[in-house]
PDB file of C-alpha atoms in Angstrom:
ATOM      1  CA  MET A   1    -108.416  50.704 134.644  1.00 69.00           C
ATOM      2  CA  LEU A   2    -106.557  48.000 132.762  1.00 71.00           C
ATOM      3  CA  THR A   3    -105.959  50.411 129.884  1.00 81.00           C
ATOM      4  CA  SER A   4    -104.462  52.921 132.308  1.00 79.00           C
ATOM      5  CA  TYR A   5    -102.128  50.285 133.776  1.00 78.00           C
ATOM      6  CA  ASN A   6    -101.096  49.245 130.292  1.00 83.00           C
ATOM      7  CA  ARG A   7    -100.377  52.808 129.216  1.00 89.00           C
ATOM      8  CA  ASN A   8     -98.377  53.652 132.355  1.00 88.00           C
ATOM      9  CA  ILE A   9     -96.386  50.416 132.244  1.00 90.00           C
ATOM     10  CA  GLY A  10     -95.663  51.064 128.566  1.00 90.00           C
ATOM     11  CA  LYS A  11     -94.330  54.541 129.380  1.00 93.00           C
ATOM     12  CA  TYR A  12     -92.185  53.148 132.180  1.00 92.00           C
ATOM     13  CA  GLU A  13     -90.797  50.443 129.873  1.00 93.00           C
ATOM     14  CA  GLU A  14     -89.856  53.172 127.374  1.00 93.00           C
ATOM     15  CA  LEU A  15     -88.058  55.077 130.118  1.00 93.00           C
ATOM     16  CA  ILE A  16     -86.134  51.923 131.060  1.00 94.00           C
ATOM     17  CA  ARG A  17     -85.214  51.316 127.403  1.00 92.00           C
ATOM     18  CA  SER A  18     -83.901  54.842 127.034  1.00 92.00           C
ATOM     19  CA  LYS A  19     -81.796  54.428 130.205  1.00 92.00           C
ATOM     20  CA  ARG A  20     -80.446  51.105 128.929  1.00 91.00           C
ATOM     21  CA  GLU A  21     -79.431  52.678 125.618  1.00 91.00           C
ATOM     22  CA  LYS A  22     -77.311  55.214 127.508  1.00 89.00           C
ATOM     23  CA  ARG A  23     -75.243  52.466 129.182  1.00 86.00           C
ATOM     24  CA  ILE A  24     -72.187  53.262 127.062  1.00 81.00           C
ATOM     25  CA  HIS A  25     -72.104  56.895 128.220  1.00 83.00           C
ATOM     26  CA  ASP A  26     -69.909  58.100 131.042  1.00 81.00           C
ATOM     27  CA  GLY A  27     -71.750  58.473 134.299  1.00 84.00           C
ATOM     28  CA  TRP A  28     -74.258  55.685 133.582  1.00 88.00           C
ATOM     29  CA  ASP A  29     -74.833  53.697 136.758  1.00 88.00           C
ATOM     30  CA  PHE A  30     -76.084  50.136 136.707  1.00 90.00           C
ATOM     31  CA  ARG A  31     -77.480  50.484 140.226  1.00 89.00           C
ATOM     32  CA  GLN A  32     -79.911  53.230 139.191  1.00 91.00           C
ATOM     33  CA  TYR A  33     -80.930  51.194 136.173  1.00 94.00           C
ATOM     34  CA  PHE A  34     -81.254  48.061 138.323  1.00 94.00           C
ATOM     35  CA  PHE A  35     -83.707  49.673 140.723  1.00 94.00           C
ATOM     36  CA  MET A  36     -85.811  51.076 137.889  1.00 95.00           C
ATOM     37  CA  GLN A  37     -86.117  47.721 136.174  1.00 96.00           C
ATOM     38  CA  GLU A  38     -86.608  45.840 139.426  1.00 95.00           C
ATOM     39  CA  ASP A  39     -89.435  48.223 140.331  1.00 95.00           C
ATOM     40  CA  LEU A  40     -91.128  47.193 137.097  1.00 95.00           C
ATOM     41  CA  ALA A  41     -90.565  43.531 137.975  1.00 96.00           C
ATOM     42  CA  LEU A  42     -92.150  44.111 141.381  1.00 94.00           C
ATOM     43  CA  VAL A  43     -95.202  45.705 139.734  1.00 93.00           C
ATOM     44  CA  PHE A  44     -95.576  42.665 137.483  1.00 94.00           C
ATOM     45  CA  GLU A  45     -95.165  40.402 140.499  1.00 94.00           C
ATOM     46  CA  LYS A  46     -97.926  42.257 142.392  1.00 93.00           C
ATOM     47  CA  LEU A  47    -100.160  41.812 139.351  1.00 92.00           C
ATOM     48  CA  GLU A  48     -99.271  38.085 139.450  1.00 94.00           C
ATOM     49  CA  LEU A  49     -97.639  38.338 136.017  1.00 95.00           C
ATOM     50  CA  TYR A  50     -94.720  36.189 137.132  1.00 96.00           C
ATOM     51  CA  THR A  51     -93.394  35.469 133.644  1.00 96.00           C
ATOM     52  CA  GLU A  52     -93.216  39.185 132.877  1.00 96.00           C
ATOM     53  CA  ALA A  53     -91.453  39.831 136.183  1.00 97.00           C
ATOM     54  CA  LEU A  54     -88.991  37.030 135.435  1.00 97.00           C
ATOM     55  CA  ILE A  55     -88.176  38.612 132.076  1.00 97.00           C
ATOM     56  CA  GLN A  56     -87.145  41.794 133.884  1.00 97.00           C
ATOM     57  CA  TYR A  57     -84.745  39.902 136.159  1.00 96.00           C
ATOM     58  CA  ASP A  58     -83.388  37.922 133.209  1.00 96.00           C
ATOM     59  CA  GLU A  59     -82.619  41.181 131.410  1.00 96.00           C
ATOM     60  CA  LEU A  60     -80.882  42.566 134.499  1.00 96.00           C
ATOM     61  CA  ASP A  61     -78.877  39.361 134.799  1.00 94.00           C
ATOM     62  CA  ALA A  62     -77.826  39.515 131.146  1.00 93.00           C
ATOM     63  CA  ILE A  63     -76.764  43.157 131.170  1.00 92.00           C
ATOM     64  CA  PHE A  64     -74.813  42.698 134.409  1.00 91.00           C
ATOM     65  CA  SER A  65     -73.023  39.678 132.912  1.00 89.00           C
ATOM     66  CA  GLN A  66     -72.215  41.706 129.820  1.00 89.00           C
ATOM     67  CA  PHE A  67     -70.554  44.412 131.915  1.00 86.00           C
ATOM     68  CA  ILE A  68     -68.562  41.877 133.927  1.00 85.00           C
ATOM     69  CA  THR A  69     -67.342  40.181 130.743  1.00 84.00           C
ATOM     70  CA  ASN A  70     -66.454  43.517 129.134  1.00 81.00           C
ATOM     71  CA  SER A  71     -64.559  44.546 132.258  1.00 78.00           C
ATOM     72  CA  SER A  72     -62.217  41.598 131.722  1.00 74.00           C
ATOM     73  CA  PHE A  73     -61.297  43.191 128.378  1.00 76.00           C
ATOM     74  CA  GLY A  74     -60.404  46.494 130.010  1.00 74.00           C
ATOM     75  CA  GLU A  75     -63.781  48.270 129.824  1.00 69.00           C
ATOM     76  CA  LYS A  76     -64.142  48.694 133.587  1.00 72.00           C
ATOM     77  CA  GLN A  77     -67.043  50.831 134.673  1.00 76.00           C
ATOM     78  CA  LYS A  78     -66.692  52.948 137.797  1.00 77.00           C
ATOM     79  CA  TRP A  79     -69.941  51.611 139.270  1.00 80.00           C
ATOM     80  CA  LEU A  80     -68.506  48.064 139.286  1.00 79.00           C
ATOM     81  CA  GLU A  81     -66.469  49.065 142.334  1.00 77.00           C
ATOM     82  CA  TYR A  82     -69.741  49.101 144.237  1.00 79.00           C
ATOM     83  CA  PHE A  83     -69.957  45.318 143.858  1.00 79.00           C
ATOM     84  CA  GLN A  84     -66.428  44.659 145.042  1.00 75.00           C
ATOM     85  CA  LYS A  85     -67.214  44.611 148.737  1.00 72.00           C
ATOM     86  CA  THR A  86     -65.096  41.995 150.442  1.00 71.00           C
ATOM     87  CA  LEU A  87     -66.912  38.730 150.880  1.00 67.00           C
ATOM     88  CA  THR A  88     -66.672  37.762 154.537  1.00 66.00           C
ATOM     89  CA  SER A  89     -68.735  34.598 154.299  1.00 63.00           C
ATOM     90  CA  PHE A  90     -71.005  32.762 151.928  1.00 65.00           C
ATOM     91  CA  HIS A  91     -73.604  30.377 153.251  1.00 63.00           C
ATOM     92  CA  GLY A  92     -74.390  28.784 149.924  1.00 65.00           C
ATOM     93  CA  ILE A  93     -77.332  29.149 147.607  1.00 72.00           C
ATOM     94  CA  CYS A  94     -80.408  30.124 149.531  1.00 67.00           C
ATOM     95  CA  LEU A  95     -83.722  30.640 147.809  1.00 68.00           C
ATOM     96  CA  ARG A  96     -85.473  32.560 150.593  1.00 66.00           C
ATOM     97  CA  ARG A  97     -82.869  33.828 153.029  1.00 59.00           C
ATOM     98  CA  ARG A  98     -84.120  37.278 153.921  1.00 61.00           C
ATOM     99  CA  ASP A  99     -86.790  39.737 153.097  1.00 67.00           C
ATOM    100  CA  ARG A 100     -86.148  41.065 149.598  1.00 67.00           C
ATOM    101  CA  PHE A 101     -86.602  44.646 150.768  1.00 75.00           C
ATOM    102  CA  GLU A 102     -83.747  44.214 153.250  1.00 78.00           C
ATOM    103  CA  TRP A 103     -81.615  43.038 150.335  1.00 76.00           C
ATOM    104  CA  ARG A 104     -82.650  46.023 148.230  1.00 81.00           C
ATOM    105  CA  GLU A 105     -81.657  48.431 150.976  1.00 83.00           C
ATOM    106  CA  GLU A 106     -78.329  46.706 151.416  1.00 81.00           C
ATOM    107  CA  ILE A 107     -77.681  46.874 147.679  1.00 81.00           C
ATOM    108  CA  ARG A 108     -78.790  50.513 147.566  1.00 82.00           C
ATOM    109  CA  CYS A 109     -76.947  51.834 150.624  1.00 81.00           C
ATOM    110  CA  GLU A 110     -74.093  49.629 151.724  1.00 71.00           C
ATOM    111  CA  GLY A 111     -72.780  47.911 148.648  1.00 75.00           C
ATOM    112  CA  VAL A 112     -72.565  44.161 148.323  1.00 82.00           C
ATOM    113  CA  SER A 113     -70.138  41.628 146.994  1.00 82.00           C
ATOM    114  CA  LEU A 114     -70.571  40.338 143.469  1.00 84.00           C
ATOM    115  CA  LEU A 115     -71.514  36.940 144.878  1.00 85.00           C
ATOM    116  CA  ASP A 116     -74.189  38.417 147.156  1.00 84.00           C
ATOM    117  CA  PHE A 117     -75.664  40.409 144.278  1.00 87.00           C
ATOM    118  CA  ARG A 118     -75.660  37.377 142.008  1.00 88.00           C
ATOM    119  CA  ASN A 119     -77.297  35.301 144.730  1.00 87.00           C
ATOM    120  CA  TYR A 120     -80.004  37.956 145.131  1.00 88.00           C
ATOM    121  CA  LEU A 121     -80.774  37.896 141.400  1.00 91.00           C
ATOM    122  CA  PHE A 122     -80.907  34.105 141.362  1.00 92.00           C
ATOM    123  CA  GLU A 123     -83.102  34.045 144.447  1.00 91.00           C
ATOM    124  CA  ARG A 124     -85.605  36.402 142.817  1.00 92.00           C
ATOM    125  CA  GLN A 125     -85.589  34.397 139.573  1.00 94.00           C
ATOM    126  CA  ALA A 126     -86.099  31.131 141.463  1.00 93.00           C
ATOM    127  CA  TYR A 127     -88.995  32.584 143.434  1.00 92.00           C
ATOM    128  CA  LEU A 128     -90.731  33.731 140.250  1.00 94.00           C
ATOM    129  CA  LEU A 129     -90.160  30.360 138.596  1.00 95.00           C
ATOM    130  CA  GLN A 130     -91.684  28.688 141.637  1.00 92.00           C
ATOM    131  CA  GLN A 131     -94.706  31.005 141.462  1.00 93.00           C
ATOM    132  CA  SER A 132     -95.051  30.099 137.778  1.00 94.00           C
ATOM    133  CA  ASN A 133     -95.036  26.371 138.666  1.00 94.00           C
ATOM    134  CA  ASP A 134     -91.790  25.875 136.752  1.00 93.00           C
ATOM    135  CA  THR A 135     -89.725  24.382 139.576  1.00 90.00           C
ATOM    136  CA  PRO A 136     -87.625  22.105 137.284  1.00 92.00           C
ATOM    137  CA  CYS A 137     -86.276  25.205 135.565  1.00 94.00           C
ATOM    138  CA  ILE A 138     -84.750  26.320 138.878  1.00 93.00           C
ATOM    139  CA  ALA A 139     -82.409  23.316 138.817  1.00 90.00           C
ATOM    140  CA  LYS A 140     -81.474  23.984 135.183  1.00 91.00           C
ATOM    141  CA  ARG A 141     -80.698  27.612 135.959  1.00 92.00           C
ATOM    142  CA  LEU A 142     -78.755  26.702 139.089  1.00 90.00           C
ATOM    143  CA  LEU A 143     -75.976  25.030 137.108  1.00 87.00           C
ATOM    144  CA  SER A 144     -75.642  27.998 134.797  1.00 86.00           C
ATOM    145  CA  PHE A 145     -75.702  30.358 137.778  1.00 87.00           C
ATOM    146  CA  LEU A 146     -72.916  28.472 139.555  1.00 86.00           C
ATOM    147  CA  PHE A 147     -70.583  28.270 136.582  1.00 83.00           C
ATOM    148  CA  SER A 148     -71.113  31.818 135.325  1.00 83.00           C
ATOM    149  CA  THR A 149     -70.804  33.302 138.817  1.00 81.00           C
ATOM    150  CA  LEU A 150     -67.593  31.409 139.443  1.00 79.00           C
ATOM    151  CA  ARG A 151     -66.170  32.791 136.197  1.00 77.00           C
ATOM    152  CA  GLU A 152     -67.335  36.336 137.012  1.00 78.00           C
ATOM    153  CA  VAL A 153     -65.815  36.268 140.498  1.00 76.00           C
ATOM    154  CA  GLU A 154     -62.490  35.320 138.891  1.00 73.00           C
ATOM    155  CA  LEU A 155     -62.815  38.156 136.352  1.00 69.00           C
ATOM    156  CA  VAL A 156     -63.497  40.864 138.882  1.00 64.00           C
TER     157      VAL A 156
END
C-alpha cells in the first residue's frame, strides 16, 4: 500500500512540475496551479507528513512572490487581477480564523485580495509549523511575511 501511495504521489508531483514549467506560457493560471499543489499539501497533511506539506506551501509562496515582483517590472499576468479584490477590512494576522475549506472556496469562486490570500498562505504555514512542533519558526516567518506582504501590496 505504501508503494502505491509513493508511486501515485510521485506521478502527481511530476504533473505539478510540468504545470510549473509552463508558467511562462500565455494562458497559464496560478489559481489552477495553486489548487493542484495545495491538494498535494493536504494529502501530506492527512498522512501527518507536516514537513512535506509545508514544503508545498513554501513553494506556492515563493512562486507567487516571484510573479508579484515580476509584475512590478511590467510582466503583469492576467490572472493577477483575480487577487486585486478591494480590501474592505483587515483584522490582522490570524492563525486559525476560519475553516480552510471555506477559504479555498472563496479563493476559487469569489476572488480575494492579495492581503487575504497572503494571510491564508501564512495561516497554513503556521499551522503546519505548529503541528511539527516548530512554533518558534512561526515568529521568525511572521516578520518576513509582514515586510514582504507590505512591499507586494504596494507593487500591485
